[in-house]
Coordinates of C-alpha atoms in Angstrom, one line a residue:
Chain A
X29 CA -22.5 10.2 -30.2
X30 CA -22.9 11.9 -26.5
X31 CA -20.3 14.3 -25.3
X32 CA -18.2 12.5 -22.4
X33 CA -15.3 13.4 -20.5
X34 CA -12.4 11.0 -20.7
X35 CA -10.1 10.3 -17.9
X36 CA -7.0 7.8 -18.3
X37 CA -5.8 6.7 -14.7
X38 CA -2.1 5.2 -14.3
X39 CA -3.5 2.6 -11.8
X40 CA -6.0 -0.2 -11.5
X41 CA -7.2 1.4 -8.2
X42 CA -7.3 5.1 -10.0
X43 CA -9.3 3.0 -12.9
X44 CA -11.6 1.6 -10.5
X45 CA -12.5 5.3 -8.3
X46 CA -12.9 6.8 -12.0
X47 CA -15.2 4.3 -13.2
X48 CA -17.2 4.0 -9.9
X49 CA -19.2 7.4 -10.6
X50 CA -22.8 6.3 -12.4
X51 CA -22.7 7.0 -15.6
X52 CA -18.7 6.1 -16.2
X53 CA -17.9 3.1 -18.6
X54 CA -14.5 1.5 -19.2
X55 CA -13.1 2.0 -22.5
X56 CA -10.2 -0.5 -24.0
X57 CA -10.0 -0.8 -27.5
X58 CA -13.6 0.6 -27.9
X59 CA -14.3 -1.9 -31.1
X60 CA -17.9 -2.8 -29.1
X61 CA -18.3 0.6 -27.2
X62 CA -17.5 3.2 -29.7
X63 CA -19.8 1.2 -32.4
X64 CA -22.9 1.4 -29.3
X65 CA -22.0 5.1 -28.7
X66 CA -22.6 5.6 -32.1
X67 CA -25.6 4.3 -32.3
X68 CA -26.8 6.2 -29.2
X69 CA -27.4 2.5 -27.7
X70 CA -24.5 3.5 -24.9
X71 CA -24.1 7.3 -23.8
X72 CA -21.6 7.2 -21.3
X73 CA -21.0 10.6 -19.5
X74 CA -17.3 9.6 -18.9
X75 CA -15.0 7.0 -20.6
X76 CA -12.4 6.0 -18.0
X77 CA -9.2 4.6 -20.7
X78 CA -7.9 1.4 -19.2
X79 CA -5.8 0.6 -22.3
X80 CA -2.8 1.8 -21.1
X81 CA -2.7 0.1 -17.3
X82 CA 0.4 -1.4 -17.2
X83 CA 0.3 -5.7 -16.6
X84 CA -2.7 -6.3 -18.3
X85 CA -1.6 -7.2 -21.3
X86 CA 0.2 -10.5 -20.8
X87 CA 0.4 -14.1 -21.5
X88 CA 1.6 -15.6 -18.0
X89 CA 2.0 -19.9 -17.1
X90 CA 2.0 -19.8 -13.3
X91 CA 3.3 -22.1 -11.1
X92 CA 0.7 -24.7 -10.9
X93 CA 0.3 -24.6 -14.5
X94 CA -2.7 -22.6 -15.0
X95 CA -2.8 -19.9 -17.8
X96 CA -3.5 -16.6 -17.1
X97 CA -5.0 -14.3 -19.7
X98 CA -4.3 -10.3 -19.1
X99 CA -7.6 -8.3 -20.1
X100 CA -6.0 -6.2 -22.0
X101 CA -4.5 -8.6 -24.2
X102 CA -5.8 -8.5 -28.0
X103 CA -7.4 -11.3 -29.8
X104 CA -5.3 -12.3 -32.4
X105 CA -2.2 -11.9 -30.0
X106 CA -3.8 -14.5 -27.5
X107 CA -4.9 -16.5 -31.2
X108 CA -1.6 -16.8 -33.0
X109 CA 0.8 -17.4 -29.5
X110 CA 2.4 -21.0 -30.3
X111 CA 2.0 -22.1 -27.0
X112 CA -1.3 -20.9 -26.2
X113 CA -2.7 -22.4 -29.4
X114 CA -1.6 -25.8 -29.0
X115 CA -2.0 -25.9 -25.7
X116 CA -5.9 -24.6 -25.8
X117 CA -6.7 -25.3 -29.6
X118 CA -10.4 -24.7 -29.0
X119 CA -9.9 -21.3 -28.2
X120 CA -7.6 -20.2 -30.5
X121 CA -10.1 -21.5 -33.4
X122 CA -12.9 -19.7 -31.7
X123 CA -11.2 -16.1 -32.0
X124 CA -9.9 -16.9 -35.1
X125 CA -13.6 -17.5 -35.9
X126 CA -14.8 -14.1 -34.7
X127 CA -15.2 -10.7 -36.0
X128 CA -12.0 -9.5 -38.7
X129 CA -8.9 -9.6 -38.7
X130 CA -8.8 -6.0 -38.5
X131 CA -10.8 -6.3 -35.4
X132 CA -8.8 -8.8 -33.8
X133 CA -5.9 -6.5 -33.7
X134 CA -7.5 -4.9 -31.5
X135 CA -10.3 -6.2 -29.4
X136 CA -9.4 -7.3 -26.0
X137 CA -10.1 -10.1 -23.8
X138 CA -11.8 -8.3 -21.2
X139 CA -13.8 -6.3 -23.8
X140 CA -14.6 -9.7 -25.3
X141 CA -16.6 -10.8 -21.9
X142 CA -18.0 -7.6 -21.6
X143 CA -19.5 -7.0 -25.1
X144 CA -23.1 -6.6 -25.3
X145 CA -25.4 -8.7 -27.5
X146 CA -26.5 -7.8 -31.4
X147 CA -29.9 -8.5 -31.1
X148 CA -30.9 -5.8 -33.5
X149 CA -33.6 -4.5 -31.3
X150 CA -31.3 -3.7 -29.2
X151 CA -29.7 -2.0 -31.3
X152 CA -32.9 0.5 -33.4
X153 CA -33.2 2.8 -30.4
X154 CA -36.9 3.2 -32.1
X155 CA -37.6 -0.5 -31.0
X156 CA -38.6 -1.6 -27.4
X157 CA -36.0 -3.0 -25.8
X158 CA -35.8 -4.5 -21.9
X159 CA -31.8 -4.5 -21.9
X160 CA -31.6 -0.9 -23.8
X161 CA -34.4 0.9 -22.1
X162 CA -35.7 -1.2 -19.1
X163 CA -39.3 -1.7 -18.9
X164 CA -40.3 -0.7 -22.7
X165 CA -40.9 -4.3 -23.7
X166 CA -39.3 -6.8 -26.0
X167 CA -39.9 -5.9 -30.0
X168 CA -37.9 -9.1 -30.7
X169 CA -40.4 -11.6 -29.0
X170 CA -42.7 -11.1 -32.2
X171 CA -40.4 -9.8 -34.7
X172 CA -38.0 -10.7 -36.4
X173 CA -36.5 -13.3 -34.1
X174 CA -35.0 -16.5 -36.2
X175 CA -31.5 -15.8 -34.7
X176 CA -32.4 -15.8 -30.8
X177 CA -32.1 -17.6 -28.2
X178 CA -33.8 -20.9 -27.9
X179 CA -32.2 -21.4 -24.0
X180 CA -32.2 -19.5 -20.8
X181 CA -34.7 -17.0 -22.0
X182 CA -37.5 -14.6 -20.5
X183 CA -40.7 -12.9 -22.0
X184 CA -38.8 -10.0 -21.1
X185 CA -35.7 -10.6 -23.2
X186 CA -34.8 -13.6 -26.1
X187 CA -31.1 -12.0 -26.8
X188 CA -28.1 -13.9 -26.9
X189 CA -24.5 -13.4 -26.5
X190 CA -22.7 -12.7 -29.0
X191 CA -18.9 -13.9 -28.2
X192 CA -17.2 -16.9 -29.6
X193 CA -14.3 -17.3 -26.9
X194 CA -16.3 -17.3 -23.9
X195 CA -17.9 -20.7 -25.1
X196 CA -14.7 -22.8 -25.0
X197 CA -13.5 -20.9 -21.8
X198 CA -16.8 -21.6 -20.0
X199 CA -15.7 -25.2 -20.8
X200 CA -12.9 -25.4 -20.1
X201 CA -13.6 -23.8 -16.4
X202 CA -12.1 -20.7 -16.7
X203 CA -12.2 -18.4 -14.1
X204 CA -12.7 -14.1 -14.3
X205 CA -10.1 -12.3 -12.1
X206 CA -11.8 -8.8 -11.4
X207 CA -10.8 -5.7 -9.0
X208 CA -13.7 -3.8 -7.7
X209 CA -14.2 -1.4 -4.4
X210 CA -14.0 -3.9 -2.2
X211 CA -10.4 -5.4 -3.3
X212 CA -10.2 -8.5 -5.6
X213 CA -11.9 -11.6 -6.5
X214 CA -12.7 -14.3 -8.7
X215 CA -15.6 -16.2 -10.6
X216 CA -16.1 -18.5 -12.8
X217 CA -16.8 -17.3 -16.3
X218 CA -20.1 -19.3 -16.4
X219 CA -20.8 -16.9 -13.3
X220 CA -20.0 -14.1 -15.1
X221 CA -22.9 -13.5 -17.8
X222 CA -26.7 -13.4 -16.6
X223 CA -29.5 -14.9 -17.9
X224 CA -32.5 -12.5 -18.7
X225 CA -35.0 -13.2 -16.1
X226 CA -37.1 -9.8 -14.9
X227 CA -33.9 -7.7 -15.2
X228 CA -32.4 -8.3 -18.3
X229 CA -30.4 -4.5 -18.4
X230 CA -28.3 -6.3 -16.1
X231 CA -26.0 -8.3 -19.1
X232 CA -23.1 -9.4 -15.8
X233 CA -22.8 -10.3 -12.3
X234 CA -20.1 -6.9 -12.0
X235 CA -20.9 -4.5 -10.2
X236 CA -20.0 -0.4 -10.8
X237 CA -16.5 0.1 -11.0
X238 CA -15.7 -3.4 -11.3
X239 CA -12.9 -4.0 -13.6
X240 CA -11.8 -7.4 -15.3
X241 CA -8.0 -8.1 -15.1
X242 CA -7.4 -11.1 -16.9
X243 CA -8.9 -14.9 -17.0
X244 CA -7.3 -17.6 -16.0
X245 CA -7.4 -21.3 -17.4
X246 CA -6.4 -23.9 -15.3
X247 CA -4.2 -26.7 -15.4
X248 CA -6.7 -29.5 -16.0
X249 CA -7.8 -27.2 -19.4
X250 CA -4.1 -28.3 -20.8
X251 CA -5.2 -32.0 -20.8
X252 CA -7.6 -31.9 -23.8
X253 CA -5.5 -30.3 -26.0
X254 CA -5.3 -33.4 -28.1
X255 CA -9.1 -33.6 -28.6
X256 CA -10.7 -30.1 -28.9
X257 CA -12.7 -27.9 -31.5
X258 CA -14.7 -25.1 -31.6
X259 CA -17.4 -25.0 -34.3
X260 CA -19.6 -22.2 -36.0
X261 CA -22.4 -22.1 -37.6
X262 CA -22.9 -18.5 -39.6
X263 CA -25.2 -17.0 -42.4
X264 CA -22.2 -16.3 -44.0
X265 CA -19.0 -17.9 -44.6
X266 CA -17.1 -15.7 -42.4
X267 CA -16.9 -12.4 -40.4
X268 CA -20.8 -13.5 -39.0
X269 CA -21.9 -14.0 -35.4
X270 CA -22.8 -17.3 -34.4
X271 CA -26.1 -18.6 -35.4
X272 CA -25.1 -21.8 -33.4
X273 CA -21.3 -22.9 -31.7
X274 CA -19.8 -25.7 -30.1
X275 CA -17.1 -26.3 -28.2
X276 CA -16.0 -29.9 -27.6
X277 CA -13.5 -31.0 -25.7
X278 CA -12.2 -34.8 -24.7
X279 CA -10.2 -36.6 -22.6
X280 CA -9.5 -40.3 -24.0
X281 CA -8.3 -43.0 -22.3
X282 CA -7.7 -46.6 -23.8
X283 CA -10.4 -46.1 -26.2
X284 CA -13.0 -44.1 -23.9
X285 CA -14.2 -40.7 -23.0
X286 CA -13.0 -40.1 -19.4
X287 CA -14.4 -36.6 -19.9
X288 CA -15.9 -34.4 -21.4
X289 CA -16.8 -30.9 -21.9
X290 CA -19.4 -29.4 -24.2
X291 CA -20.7 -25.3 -23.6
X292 CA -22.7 -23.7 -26.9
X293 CA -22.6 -20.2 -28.4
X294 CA -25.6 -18.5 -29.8
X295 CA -28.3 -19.8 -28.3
X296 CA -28.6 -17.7 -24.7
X297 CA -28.0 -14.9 -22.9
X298 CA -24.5 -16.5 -21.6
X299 CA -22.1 -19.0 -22.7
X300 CA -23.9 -22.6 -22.4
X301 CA -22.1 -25.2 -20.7
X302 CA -23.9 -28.5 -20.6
X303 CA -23.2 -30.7 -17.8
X304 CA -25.4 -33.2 -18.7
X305 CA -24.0 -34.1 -21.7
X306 CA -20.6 -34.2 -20.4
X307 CA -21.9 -36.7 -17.9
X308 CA -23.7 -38.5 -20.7
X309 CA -20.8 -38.9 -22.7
X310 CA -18.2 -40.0 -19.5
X311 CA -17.4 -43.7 -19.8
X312 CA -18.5 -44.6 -23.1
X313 CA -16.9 -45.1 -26.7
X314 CA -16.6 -42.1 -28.7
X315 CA -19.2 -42.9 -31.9
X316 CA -21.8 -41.7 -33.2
X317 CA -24.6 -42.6 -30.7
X318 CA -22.8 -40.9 -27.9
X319 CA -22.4 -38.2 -29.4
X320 CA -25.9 -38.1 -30.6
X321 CA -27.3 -38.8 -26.7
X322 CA -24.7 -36.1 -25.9
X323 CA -26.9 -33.8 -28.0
X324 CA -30.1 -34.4 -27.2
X325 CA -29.3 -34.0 -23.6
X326 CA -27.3 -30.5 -24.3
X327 CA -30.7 -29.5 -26.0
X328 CA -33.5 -31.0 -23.7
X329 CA -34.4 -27.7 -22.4
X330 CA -34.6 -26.0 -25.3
X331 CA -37.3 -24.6 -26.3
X332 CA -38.4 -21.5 -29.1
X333 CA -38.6 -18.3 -28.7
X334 CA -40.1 -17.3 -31.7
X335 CA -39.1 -18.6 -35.8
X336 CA -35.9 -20.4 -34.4
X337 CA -37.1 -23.5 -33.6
X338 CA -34.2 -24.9 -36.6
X339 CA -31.6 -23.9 -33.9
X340 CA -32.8 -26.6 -32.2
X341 CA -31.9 -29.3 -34.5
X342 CA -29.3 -27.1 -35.7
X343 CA -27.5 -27.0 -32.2
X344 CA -27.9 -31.0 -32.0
X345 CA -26.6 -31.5 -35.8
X346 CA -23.8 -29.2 -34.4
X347 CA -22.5 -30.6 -30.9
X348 CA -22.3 -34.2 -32.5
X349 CA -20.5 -32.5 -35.3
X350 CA -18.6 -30.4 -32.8
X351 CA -18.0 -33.8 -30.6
X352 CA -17.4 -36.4 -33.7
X353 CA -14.2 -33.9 -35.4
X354 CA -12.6 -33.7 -31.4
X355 CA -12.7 -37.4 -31.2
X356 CA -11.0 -37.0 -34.4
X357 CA -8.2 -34.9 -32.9
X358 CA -7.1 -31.6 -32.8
X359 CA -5.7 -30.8 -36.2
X360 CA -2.2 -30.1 -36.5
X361 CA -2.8 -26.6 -38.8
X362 CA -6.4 -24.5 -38.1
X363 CA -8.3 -25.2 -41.0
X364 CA -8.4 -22.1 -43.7
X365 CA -12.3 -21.2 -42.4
X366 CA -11.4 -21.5 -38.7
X367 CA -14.7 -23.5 -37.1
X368 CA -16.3 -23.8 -40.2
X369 CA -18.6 -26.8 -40.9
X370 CA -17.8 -26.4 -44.0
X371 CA -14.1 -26.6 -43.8
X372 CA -11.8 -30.0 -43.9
X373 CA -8.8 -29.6 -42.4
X374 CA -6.9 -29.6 -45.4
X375 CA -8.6 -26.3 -46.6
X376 CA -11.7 -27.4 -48.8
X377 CA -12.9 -24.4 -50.9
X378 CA -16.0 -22.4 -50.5
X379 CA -15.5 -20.7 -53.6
X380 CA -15.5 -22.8 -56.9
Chain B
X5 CA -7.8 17.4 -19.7
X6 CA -4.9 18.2 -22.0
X7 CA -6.8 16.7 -25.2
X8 CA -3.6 17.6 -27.5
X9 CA -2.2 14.4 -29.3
X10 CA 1.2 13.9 -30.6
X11 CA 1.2 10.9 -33.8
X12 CA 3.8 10.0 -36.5
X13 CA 1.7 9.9 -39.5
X14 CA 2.8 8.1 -42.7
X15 CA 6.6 8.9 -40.9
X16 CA 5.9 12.7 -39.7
X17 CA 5.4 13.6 -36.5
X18 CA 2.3 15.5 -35.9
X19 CA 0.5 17.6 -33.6
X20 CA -3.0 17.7 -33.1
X21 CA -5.5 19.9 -30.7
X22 CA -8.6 18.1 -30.4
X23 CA -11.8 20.2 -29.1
X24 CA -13.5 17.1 -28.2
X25 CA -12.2 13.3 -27.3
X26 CA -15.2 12.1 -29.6
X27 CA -13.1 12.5 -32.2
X28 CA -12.0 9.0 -34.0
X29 CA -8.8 8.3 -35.9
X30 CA -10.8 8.3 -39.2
X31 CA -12.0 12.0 -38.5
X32 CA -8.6 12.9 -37.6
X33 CA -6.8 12.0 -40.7
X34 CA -10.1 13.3 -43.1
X35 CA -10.7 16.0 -41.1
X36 CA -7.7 17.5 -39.6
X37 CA -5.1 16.2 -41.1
X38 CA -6.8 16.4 -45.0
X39 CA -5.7 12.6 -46.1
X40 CA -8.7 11.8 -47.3
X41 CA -7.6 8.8 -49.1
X42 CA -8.0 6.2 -46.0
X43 CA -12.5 6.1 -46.9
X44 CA -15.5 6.6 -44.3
X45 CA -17.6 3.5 -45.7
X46 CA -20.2 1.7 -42.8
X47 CA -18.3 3.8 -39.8
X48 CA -19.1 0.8 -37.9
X49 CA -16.4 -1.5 -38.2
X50 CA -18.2 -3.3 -40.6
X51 CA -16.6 -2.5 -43.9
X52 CA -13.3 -2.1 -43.7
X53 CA -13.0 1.3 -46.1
X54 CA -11.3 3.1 -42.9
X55 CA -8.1 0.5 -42.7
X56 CA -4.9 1.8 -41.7
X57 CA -1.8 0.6 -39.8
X58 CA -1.6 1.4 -36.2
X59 CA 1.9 0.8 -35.0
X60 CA 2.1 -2.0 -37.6
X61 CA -1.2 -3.6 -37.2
X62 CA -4.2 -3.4 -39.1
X63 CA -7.3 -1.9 -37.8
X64 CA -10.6 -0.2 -38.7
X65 CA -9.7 3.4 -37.8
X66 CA -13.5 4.2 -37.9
X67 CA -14.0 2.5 -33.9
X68 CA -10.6 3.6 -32.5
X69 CA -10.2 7.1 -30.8
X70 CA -7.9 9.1 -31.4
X71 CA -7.6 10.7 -27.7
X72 CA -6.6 7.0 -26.8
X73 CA -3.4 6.4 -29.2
X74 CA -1.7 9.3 -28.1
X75 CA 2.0 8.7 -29.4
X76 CA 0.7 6.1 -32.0
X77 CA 2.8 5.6 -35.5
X78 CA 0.0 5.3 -38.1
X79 CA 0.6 4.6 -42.0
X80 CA -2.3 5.3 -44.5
X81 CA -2.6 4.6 -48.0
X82 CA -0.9 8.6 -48.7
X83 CA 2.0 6.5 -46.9
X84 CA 2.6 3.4 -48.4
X85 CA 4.3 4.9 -52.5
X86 CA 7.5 5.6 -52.7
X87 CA 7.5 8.8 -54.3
X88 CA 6.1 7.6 -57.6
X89 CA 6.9 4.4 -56.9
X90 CA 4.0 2.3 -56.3
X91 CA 3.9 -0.3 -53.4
X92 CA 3.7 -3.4 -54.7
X93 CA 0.2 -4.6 -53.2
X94 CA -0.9 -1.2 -54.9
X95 CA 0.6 -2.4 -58.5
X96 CA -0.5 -5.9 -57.8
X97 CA -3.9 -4.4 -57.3
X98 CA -3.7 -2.7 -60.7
X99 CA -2.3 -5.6 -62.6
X100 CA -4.8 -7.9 -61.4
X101 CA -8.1 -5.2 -61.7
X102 CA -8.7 -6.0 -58.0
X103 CA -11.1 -2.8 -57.8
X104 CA -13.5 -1.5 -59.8
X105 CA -15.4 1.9 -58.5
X106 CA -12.6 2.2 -55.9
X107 CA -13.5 3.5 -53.0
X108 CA -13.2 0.5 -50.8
X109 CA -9.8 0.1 -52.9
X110 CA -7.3 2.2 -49.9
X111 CA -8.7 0.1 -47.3
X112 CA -8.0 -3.3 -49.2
X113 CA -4.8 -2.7 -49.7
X114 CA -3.7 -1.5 -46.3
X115 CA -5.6 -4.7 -45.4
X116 CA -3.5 -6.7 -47.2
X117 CA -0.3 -4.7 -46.4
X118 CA -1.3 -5.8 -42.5
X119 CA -2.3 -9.6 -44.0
X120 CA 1.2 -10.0 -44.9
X121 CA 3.2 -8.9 -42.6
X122 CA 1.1 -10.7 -40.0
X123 CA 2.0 -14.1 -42.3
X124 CA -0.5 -16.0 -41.2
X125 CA -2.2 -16.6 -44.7
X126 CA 0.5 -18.6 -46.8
X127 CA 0.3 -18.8 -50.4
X128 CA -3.4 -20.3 -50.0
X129 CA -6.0 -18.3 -51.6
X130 CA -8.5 -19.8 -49.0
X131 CA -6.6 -18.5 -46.0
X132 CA -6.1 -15.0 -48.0
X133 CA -9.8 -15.0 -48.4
X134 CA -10.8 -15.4 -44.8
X135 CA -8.3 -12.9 -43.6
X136 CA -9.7 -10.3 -45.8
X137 CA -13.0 -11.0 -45.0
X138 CA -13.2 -7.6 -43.1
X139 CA -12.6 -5.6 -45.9
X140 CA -16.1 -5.4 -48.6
X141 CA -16.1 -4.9 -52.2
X142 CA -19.4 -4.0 -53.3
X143 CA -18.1 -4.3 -56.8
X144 CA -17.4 -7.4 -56.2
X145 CA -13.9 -7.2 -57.5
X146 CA -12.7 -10.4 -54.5
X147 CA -11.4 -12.9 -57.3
X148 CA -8.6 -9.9 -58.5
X149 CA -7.9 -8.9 -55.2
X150 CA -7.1 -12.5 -54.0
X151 CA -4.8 -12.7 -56.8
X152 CA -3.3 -9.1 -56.0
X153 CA -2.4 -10.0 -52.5
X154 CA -0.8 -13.4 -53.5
X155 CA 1.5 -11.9 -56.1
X156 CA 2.0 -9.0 -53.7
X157 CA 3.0 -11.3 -51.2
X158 CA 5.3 -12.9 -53.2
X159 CA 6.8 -10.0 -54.3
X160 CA 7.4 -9.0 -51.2
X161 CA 9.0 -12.5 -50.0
X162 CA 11.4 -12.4 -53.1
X163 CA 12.8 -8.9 -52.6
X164 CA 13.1 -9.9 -49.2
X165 CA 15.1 -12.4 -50.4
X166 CA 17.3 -10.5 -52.9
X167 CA 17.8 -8.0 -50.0
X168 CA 19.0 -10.5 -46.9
X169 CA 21.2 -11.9 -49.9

């Protein structure tokens, strides 16, 4: 690990002129940054310590009903709050799905957004590496590459995100709250994360000393609580990044879909909402074939970027999976495996 | 910067200098503080060797620094007998052979100290499973720690009991 000096600032604005300087990174819980400083992936000359900034850390409702998320508050907080679970089932199962439970105590929601992929070229600092090094090259396009991304991808990069709550917030519309030098503002998340292209160092749309205050869900999210999963599909049973995720989400009237929402994990750069399968799935019966055409126009684009074309059919298999257990409904308990495929709701076992 | 830190460790208070803030919360209590029981495995959040309580929660102590938790109330495994009386995840763990080389063995079981007071994990072995799915055995020893935490869990629940009685 580099030396660095560290700096804690008492205010968002102190944060912001601390972080500012080229070469500053913010640290909150450090789950993502220490493990990259470690690895000499990230040498920040100064960590500017935003874990202590007072109002970042809550659960609010606000007036019009929308939910906001502080940045600061941790995963398995935002997971196990009653309300918040039943009110947003999908992602409570998807950070319940994530990382360990030892991690969860402490990663953050902001940290969450702003964690950088696990492409393992990425992180050998002996490999070439487009979002490590800029301009090296791209070891992963003919390595070992089964794992990456099959949408949204460049020559110059395959990677994909790695987080499992930004795929049910990107469809669900939330929206990034984020202080910078020039006051605040807002995106939405799907606005947040950048797909590869030429410059594929570039992993967000912040710019220097922009910092993330919290994410907001709005109202309209609330109205698919009764119809909503997240599913994962990992290498092992649990504590695994996404080879593939789904989130699903339905709003059923008399019998129909009068909406739905669909976004993917694992197979770009960014969380991966599909519009076009939410529009193929608006008006019709929830069954099989729906759910099927819902698939294949999630997937249409999609095409290899090296040994993964399986994520392909994988990804299909998994949003009508992902789409079929939502029409179910929302279970009343997680399962045991949260967003395991391989888990019924009453708690099959994985081990005989 | 003042990089002195103040931390109640395993319930006494104390005071540490740090030359640099690189310095994690692992290094701090092996290095500094000479409790070596709480185990550098992966140091990389991946094994779970380096588990401790910070301020009640479980976390890998390997990707946390220390300059940041300034204040912080930490227990380790030194922390969790009562004299020589074993904790009870720490006798469940020996009456049900839940380790075998032990050196993952102090992080399991401040693991599944955490596990249980979080209460999330009921008395289904499934649900104990996947919570301690951050903490590796490479003995392989999972079927007796399963059982450990379950009887330690219940253990716990009864002398609960006995006590708000």
């Amino acid at each position: 690990m580099n030396t660095f000096d560290y700096v804690r600032p008492a205010s968002v604005a102190d944060a912001i002129a601390a972080a500012t300087a080229p070469g500053a990174a913010y640290l909150a819980a450090g789950t993502n940054l220490l493990d990259l400083m470690k690895g000499d992936i990230a040498r920040p000359e100064r960590l500017v310590d935003i874990s202590r900034l007072p109002g970042l850390d809550r659960i609010e409702t606000l007036p019009d009903g929308a939910v906001r998320i502080g940045a600061l508050v941790r995963n398995a907080d935002l997971a196990h709050d009653a309300l918040f679970a039943k009110t947003y089932p999908a992602v409570a199962e998807a950070l319940l799905s994530g990382a360990s439970a030892q991690l969860r105590n402490a990663a953050t929601m902001g940290g969450n957004l702003m964690q950088r992929t696990r492409c393992g070229y990425f992180y050998d600092v002996a490999s070439a590496c487009n979002k490590r090094a800029p301009g090296s090259g791209c070891d992963a396009r003919a390595g070992e590459n089964r794992l990456h991304a099959v949408l949204g991808w460049s020559e110059a990069c395959i990677a994909t995100h790695p987080s499992d709550v930004c795929v049910p917030l990107a469809a669900l519309d939330a929206v990034v709250e984020i202080e910078g030098r020039d006051g605040r503002r807002e995106m939405p998340l799907e606005a947040l994360h950048r797909l590869p292209g030429d410059t594929p160092a570039q992993d967000t749309a912040l710019a220097p000393g922009d910092l993330i205050l919290a994410v907001r869900l709005p109202a309209e999210a609330a109205g698919f609580a009764a119809n909503a999963r997240y599913l994962k599909l990992r290498e092992r049973t649990s504590y695994a990044f996404a080879l593939v995720s789904a989130a699903a989400a339905l709003r059923l009237e008399g019998g129909v879909i009068a909406e739905a929402r669909l976004a993917l994990g694992g197979v770009a750069a960014k969380p991966w909402r599909s519009r076009a399968a939410e529009q193929a799935l608006a008006g019709r019966r929830p069954d099989d074939d729906a759910f099927r055409r819902a698939a294949q126009a999630a997937l249409a684009d999609a095409r290899p970027s090296g040994d993964n074309g399986f994520k392909i059919e994988l990804a299909r298999r998994l949003v009508a999976r992902a789409l079929a257990l939502a029409a179910a409904g929302t279970p009343e308990r997680l399962p045991a495996l949260p967003a395991s495929p391989f888990s019924s709701a009453a708690g099959a076992r994985h081990v005989a | 910067m003042d990089l002195s830190i103040s931390l109640t460790v395993n319930g006494v208070r104390r005071d540490v200098a740090l030359d640099n803030p690189r310095v994690t919360l692992l290094d701090l209590l092996r290095e500094r503080l000479d409790l070596t029981g709480t185990k550098k495995g992966c140091d990389r959040g991946q094994c779970g060797a380096c588990t401790i309580l910070l301020d009640g929660r479980r976390i890998n102590s390997c990707l946390a620094l220390a300059i940041s938790h300034d204040g912080a109330d930490i227990l380790t495994i030194e922390g969790l007998a009562q004299g020589e009386e074993l904790h009870p995840v720490q006798a469940a763990f020996i009456a049900h052979d839940g380790f075998q080389c032990g050196f993952c063995t102090p992080g399991q079981i401040m693991s599944a100290v955490g596990l249980i007071r979080e209460g999330q994990a009921g008395d289904d072995p499934e649900r104990v499973r996947e919570a301690m799915s951050g903490n590796l055995c490479r003995c392989g020893a999972y079927a007796g720690i399963t059982e450990a935490v379950l009887e330690a869990q219940k253990t716990l629940a009864d002398a609960g009991r006995r006590d708000a009685a």
